[in-house]
Coordinates of C-alpha atoms and ligand atoms in Angstrom, one line a residue:
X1 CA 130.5 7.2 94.8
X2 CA 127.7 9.8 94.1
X3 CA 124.9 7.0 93.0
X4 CA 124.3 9.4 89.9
X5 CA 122.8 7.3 86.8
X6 CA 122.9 8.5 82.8
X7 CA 119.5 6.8 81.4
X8 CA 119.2 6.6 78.1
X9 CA 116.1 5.0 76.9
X10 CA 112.8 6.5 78.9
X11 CA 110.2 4.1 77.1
X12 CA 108.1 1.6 78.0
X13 CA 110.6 0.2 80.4
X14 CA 113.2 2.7 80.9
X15 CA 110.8 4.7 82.8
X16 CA 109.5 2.7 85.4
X17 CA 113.1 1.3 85.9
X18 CA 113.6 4.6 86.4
X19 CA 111.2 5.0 88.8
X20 CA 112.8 2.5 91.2
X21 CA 115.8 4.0 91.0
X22 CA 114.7 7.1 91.8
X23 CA 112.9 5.7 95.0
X24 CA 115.8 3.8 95.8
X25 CA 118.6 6.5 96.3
X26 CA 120.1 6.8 92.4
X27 CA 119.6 10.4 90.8
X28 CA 118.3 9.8 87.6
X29 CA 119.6 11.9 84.6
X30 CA 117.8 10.9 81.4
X31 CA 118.2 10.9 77.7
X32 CA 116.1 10.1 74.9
X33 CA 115.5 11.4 71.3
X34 CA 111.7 11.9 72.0
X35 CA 110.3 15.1 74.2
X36 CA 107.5 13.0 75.5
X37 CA 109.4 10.4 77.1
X38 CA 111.9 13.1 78.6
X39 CA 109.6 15.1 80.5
X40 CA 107.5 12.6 82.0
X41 CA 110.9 11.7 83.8
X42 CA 110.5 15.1 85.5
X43 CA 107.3 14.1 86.7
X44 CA 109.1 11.1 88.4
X45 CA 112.5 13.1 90.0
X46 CA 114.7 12.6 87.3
X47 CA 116.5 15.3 85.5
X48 CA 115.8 15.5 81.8
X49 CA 119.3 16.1 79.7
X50 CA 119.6 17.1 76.1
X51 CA 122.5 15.4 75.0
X52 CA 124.1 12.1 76.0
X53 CA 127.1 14.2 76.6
X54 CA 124.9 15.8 79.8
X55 CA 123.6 13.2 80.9
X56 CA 126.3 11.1 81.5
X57 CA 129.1 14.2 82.5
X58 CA 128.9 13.1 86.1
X59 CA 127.6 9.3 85.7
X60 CA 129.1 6.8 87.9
X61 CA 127.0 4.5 85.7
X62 CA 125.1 4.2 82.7
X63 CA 122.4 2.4 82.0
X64 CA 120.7 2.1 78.8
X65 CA 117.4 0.7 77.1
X66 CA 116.9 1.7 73.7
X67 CA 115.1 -0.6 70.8
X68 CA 117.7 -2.7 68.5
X69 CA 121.7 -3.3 68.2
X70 CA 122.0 -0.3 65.8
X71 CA 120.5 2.0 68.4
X72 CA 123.0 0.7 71.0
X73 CA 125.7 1.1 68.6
X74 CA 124.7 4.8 67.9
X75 CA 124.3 5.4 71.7
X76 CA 127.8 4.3 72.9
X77 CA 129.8 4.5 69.6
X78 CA 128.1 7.3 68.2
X79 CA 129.8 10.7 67.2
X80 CA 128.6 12.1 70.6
X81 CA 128.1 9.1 72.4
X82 CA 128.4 8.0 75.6
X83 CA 131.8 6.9 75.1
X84 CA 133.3 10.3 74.0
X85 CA 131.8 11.5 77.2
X86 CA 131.9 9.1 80.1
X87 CA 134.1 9.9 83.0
X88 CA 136.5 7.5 83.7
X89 CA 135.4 4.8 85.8
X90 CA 132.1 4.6 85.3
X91 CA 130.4 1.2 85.2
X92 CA 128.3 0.5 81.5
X93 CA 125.3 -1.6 81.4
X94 CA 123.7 -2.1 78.3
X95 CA 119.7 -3.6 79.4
X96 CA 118.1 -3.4 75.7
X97 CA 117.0 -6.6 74.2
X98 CA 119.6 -6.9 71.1
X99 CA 122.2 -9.1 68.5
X100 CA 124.8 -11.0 70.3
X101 CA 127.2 -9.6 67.9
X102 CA 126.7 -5.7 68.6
X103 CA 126.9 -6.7 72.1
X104 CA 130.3 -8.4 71.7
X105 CA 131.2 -5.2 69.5
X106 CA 130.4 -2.5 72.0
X107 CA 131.7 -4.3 74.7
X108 CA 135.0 -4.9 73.2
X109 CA 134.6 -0.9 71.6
X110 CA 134.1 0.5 75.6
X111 CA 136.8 -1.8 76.9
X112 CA 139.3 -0.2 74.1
X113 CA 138.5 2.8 76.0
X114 CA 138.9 1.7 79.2
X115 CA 135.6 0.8 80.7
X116 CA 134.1 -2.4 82.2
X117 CA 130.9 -2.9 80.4
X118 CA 128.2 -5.7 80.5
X119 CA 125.2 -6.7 78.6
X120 CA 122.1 -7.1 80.9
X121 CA 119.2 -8.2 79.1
X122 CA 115.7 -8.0 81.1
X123 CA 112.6 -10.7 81.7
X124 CA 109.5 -9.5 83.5
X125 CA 108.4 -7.4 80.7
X126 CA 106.4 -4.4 81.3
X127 CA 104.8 -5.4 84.7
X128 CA 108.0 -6.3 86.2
X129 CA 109.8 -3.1 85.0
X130 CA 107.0 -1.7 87.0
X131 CA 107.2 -3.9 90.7
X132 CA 110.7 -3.6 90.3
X133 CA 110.9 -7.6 89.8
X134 CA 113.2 -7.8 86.8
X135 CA 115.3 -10.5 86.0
X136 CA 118.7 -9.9 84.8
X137 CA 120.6 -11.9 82.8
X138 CA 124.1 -10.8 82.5
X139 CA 127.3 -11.4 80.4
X140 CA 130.4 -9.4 81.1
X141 CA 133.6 -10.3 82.9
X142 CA 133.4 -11.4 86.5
X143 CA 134.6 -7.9 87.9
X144 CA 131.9 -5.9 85.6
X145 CA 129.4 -8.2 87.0
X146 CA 130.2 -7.6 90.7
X147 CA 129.9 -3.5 89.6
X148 CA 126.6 -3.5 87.6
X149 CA 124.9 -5.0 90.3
X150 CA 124.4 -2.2 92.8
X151 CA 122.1 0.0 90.2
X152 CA 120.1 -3.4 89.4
X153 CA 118.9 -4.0 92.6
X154 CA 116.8 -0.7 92.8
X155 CA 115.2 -2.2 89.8
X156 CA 114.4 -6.1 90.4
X157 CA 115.2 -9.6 91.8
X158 CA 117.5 -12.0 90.3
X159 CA 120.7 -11.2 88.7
X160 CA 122.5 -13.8 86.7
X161 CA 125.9 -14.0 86.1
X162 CA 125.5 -15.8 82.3
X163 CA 129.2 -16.0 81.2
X164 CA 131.1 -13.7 79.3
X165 CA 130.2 -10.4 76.9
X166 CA 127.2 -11.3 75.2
X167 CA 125.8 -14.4 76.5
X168 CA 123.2 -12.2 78.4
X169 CA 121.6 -11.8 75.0
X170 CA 122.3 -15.2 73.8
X171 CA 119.8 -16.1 77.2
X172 CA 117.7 -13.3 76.4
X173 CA 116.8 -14.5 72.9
X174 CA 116.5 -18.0 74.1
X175 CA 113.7 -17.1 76.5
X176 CA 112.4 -14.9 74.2
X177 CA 111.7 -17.3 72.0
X178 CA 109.7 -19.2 74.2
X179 CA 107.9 -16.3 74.7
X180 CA 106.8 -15.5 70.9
X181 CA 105.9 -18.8 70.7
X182 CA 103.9 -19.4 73.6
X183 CA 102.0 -16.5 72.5
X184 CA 100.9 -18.1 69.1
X185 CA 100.6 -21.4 70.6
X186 CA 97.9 -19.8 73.2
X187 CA 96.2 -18.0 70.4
X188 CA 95.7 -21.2 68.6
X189 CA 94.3 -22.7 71.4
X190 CA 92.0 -20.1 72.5
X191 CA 90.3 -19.9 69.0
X192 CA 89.9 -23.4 68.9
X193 CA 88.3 -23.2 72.5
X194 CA 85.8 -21.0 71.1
X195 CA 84.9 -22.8 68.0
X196 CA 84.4 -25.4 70.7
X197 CA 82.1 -23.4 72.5
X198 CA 83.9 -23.1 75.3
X199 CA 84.2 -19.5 77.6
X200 CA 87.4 -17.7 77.8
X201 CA 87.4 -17.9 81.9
X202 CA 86.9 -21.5 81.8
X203 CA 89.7 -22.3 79.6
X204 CA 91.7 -20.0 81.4
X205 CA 91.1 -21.2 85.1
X206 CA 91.3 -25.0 83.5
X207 CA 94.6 -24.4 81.3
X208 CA 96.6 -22.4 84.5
X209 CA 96.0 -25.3 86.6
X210 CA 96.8 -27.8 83.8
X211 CA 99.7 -29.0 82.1
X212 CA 99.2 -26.2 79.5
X213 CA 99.8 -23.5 82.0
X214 CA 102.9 -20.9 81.2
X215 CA 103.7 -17.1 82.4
X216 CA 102.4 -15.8 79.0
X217 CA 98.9 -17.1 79.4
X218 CA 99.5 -15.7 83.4
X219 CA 100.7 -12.6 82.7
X220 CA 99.8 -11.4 78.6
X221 CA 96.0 -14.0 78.0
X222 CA 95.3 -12.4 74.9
X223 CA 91.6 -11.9 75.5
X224 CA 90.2 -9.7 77.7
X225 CA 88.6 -10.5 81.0
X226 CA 90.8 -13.3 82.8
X227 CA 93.8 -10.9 83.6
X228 CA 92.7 -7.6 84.4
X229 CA 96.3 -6.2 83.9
X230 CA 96.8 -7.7 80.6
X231 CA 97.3 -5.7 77.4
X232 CA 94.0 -7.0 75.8
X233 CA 92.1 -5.5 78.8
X234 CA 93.5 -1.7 77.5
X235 CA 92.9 -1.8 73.6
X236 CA 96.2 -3.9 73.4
X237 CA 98.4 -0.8 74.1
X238 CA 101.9 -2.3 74.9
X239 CA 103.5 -3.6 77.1
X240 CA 105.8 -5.3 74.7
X241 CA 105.3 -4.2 70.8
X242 CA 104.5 -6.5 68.4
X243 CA 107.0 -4.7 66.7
X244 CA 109.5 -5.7 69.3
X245 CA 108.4 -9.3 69.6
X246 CA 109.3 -9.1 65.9
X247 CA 112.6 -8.0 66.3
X248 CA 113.5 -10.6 69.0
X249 CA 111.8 -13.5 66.7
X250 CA 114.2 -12.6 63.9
X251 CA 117.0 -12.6 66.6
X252 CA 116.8 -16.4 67.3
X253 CA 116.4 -17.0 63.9
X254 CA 119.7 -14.8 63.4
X255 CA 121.0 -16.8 66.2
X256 CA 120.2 -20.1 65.3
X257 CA 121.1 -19.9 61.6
X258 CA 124.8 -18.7 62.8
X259 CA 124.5 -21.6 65.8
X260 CA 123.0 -24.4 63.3
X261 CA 119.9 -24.9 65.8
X262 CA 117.0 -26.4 64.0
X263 CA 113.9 -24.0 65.1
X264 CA 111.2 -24.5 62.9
X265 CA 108.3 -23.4 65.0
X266 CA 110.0 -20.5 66.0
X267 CA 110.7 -20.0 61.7
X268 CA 107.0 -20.0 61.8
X269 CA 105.8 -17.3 64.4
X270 CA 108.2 -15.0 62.7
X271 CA 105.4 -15.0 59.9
X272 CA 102.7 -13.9 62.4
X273 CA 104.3 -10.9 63.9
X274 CA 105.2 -9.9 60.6
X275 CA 101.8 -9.6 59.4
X276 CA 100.9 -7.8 62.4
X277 CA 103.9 -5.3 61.9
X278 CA 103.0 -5.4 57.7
X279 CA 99.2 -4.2 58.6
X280 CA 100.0 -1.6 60.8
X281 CA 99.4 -3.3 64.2
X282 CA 103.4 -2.7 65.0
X283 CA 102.7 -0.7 67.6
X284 CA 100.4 -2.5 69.4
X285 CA 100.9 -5.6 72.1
X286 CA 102.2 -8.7 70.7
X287 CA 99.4 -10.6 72.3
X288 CA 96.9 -9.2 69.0
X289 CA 98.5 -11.8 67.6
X290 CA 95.1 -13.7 68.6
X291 CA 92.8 -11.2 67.2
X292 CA 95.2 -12.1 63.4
X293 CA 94.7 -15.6 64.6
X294 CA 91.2 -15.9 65.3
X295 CA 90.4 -13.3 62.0
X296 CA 89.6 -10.8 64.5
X297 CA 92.0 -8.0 63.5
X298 CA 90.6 -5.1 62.6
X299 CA 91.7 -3.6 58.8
X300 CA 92.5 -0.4 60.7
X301 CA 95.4 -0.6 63.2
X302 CA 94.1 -0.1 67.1
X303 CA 94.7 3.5 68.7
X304 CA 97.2 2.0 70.9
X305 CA 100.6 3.8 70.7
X306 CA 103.6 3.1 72.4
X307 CA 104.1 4.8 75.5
Ligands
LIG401 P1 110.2 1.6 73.7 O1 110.1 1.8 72.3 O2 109.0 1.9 74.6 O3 111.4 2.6 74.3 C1 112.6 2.8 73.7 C2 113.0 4.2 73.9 O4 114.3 4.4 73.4 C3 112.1 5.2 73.2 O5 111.6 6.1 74.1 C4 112.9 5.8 72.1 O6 112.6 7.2 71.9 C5 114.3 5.7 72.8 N1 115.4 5.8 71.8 C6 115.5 5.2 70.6 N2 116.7 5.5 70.1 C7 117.4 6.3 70.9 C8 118.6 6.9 70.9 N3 119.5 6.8 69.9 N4 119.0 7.6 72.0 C9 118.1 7.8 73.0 N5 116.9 7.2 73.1 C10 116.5 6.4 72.1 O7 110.8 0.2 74.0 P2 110.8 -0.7 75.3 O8 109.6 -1.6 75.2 O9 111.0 0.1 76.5 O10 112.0 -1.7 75.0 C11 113.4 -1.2 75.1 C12 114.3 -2.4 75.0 O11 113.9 -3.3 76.1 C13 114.1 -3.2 73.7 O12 115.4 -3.7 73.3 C14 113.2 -4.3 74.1 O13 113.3 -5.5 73.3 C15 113.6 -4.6 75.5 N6 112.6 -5.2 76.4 C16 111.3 -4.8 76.4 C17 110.4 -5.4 77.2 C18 108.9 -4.9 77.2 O14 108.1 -5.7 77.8 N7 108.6 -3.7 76.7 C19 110.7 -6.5 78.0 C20 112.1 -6.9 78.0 C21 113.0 -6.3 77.2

């Protein structure tokens, strides 16, 4: 086998997991529908492509990480998608955070065609994406598991063998929702610290050593100053889009409305991100979901784009 991977998705995590591949012995050929995230794969060793169709002529696999189901849909399914022009053989691996259902769908679309697929959902977030730490959770049959795993490894850790196609993203939206909640919950708690009259760096020493500690205060504290490397210490550029967050909020509600889960916390950080998204802070971190909390959000939306 030639280690040759088809990329499709270059954004805020396709590139640095492309990065790792690159310095791991994979050559890289990318595709995405914007110009700016194309050629900074050049600047990384990776060969830019045009079409899916040329990037994934000589693929032995193909990995992709593109925004929502439809995306993934259009990507594999598509009229010149990567299932029209795959060579035979190669190993799919679908990393994007999306429905169960259009995972199950394209699975069951690239098996009709004769490929072994799987659904491999990321944690970590940005900064893992970028140490090559990623977690993987994966759902695919036993034998598409055992295949998908050689590309992973340039890109991080742990790689979990979740069950059959789909129940990656079934995991994915599960932790997720921890995640978007965690994130409100922390902003409500940091406002109220202040109103207190208590310092950011004090709460934040106190609440990581305390029972209130979690990896989103560790990794995303929404104010600047505790975590250097946190989005609030950049203007809030992403890292993970609000807009995103968005999208995997109304996943588990998707999900647990079709699963009969009660989740009515989760019903109710929907409304946060929403706002942000409705006011034109989409494209900013998901952690300015403090500055909406504690009436800090500016009536224009933050320079930040996404990168
Ligand atoms: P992003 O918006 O930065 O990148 C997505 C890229 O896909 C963009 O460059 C976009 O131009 C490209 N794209 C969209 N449609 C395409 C198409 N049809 N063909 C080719 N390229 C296309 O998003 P991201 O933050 O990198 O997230 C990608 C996926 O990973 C999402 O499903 C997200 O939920 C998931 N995820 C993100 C994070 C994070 O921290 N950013 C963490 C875990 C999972």
């Amino acid at each position: 086998m030639s280690n040759n991977v088809a990329f499709i998705g270059l954004g805020n995590m396709g590139h640095p997991m492309c990065t790792h591949l690159e310095r791991n012995g994979f050559s890289v050929f990318g595709y995405d529908v914007s110009p700016d995230a194309l050629s900074r794969l050049k600047q990384i060793g990776g060969t830019p492509c045009g079409t899916i169709e040329e990037a994934v002529r000589e693929a032995d696999y193909v990995i992709s990480m593109v925004p929502t189901g439809k995306h993934v849909r259009e990507v594999y399914e598509g009229r010149d998608g990567v299932l029209k022009h795959v060579r035979p053989g190669a190993i799919l691996i679908d990393c994007s955070t999306i429905d169960i259902e259009s995972a199950k769908v394209v699975n069951a679309a690239a098996a009709a065609a004769g490929f072994e697929m799987v659904d491999a959902p990321v944690s970590g977030a940005q900064p893992a994406a970028i140490a090559g730490r990623l977690i993987f959770m994966i759902g695919g049959t036993e034998s598409a598991y055992n295949k998908a795993v050689p590309p992973l490894k340039a890109m991080g850790q742990t790689f979990i063998h979740i069950g059959p196609a789909g129940c990656g993203q079934a995991m994915k939206i599960c932790n997720n929702m921890m995640t978007g909640l965690s994130m409100v919950a922390i902003s409500e708690m940091l406002t109220m610290a202040e109103r207190l009259g208590l310092d950011h760096q004090t709460v934040y020493d106190v609440v990581t050593k305390s029972s209130g500690n979690c990896w989103t205060l560790q990794n995303y504290c929404p104010v600047p100053g505790p975590v250097p490397t946190s989005p609030a210490n950049n203007g809030y550029a992403p890292g993970f889009s609000a807009e995103m967050m968005l999208k995997d909020m109304r996943l588990s509600q998707h999900a647990a409305a079709q699963a009969s889960a009660p989740t009515a916390l989760a019903g109710a950080a929907v409304a946060f991100y929403q706002m942000l998204v409705a006011t034109g802070h989409g494209h900013s971190d998901f952690s300015i979901v403090y500055k909406l909390i504690s009436g800090r959000l500016p009536a224009e939306p933050s320079q930040a784009k996404v990168q």
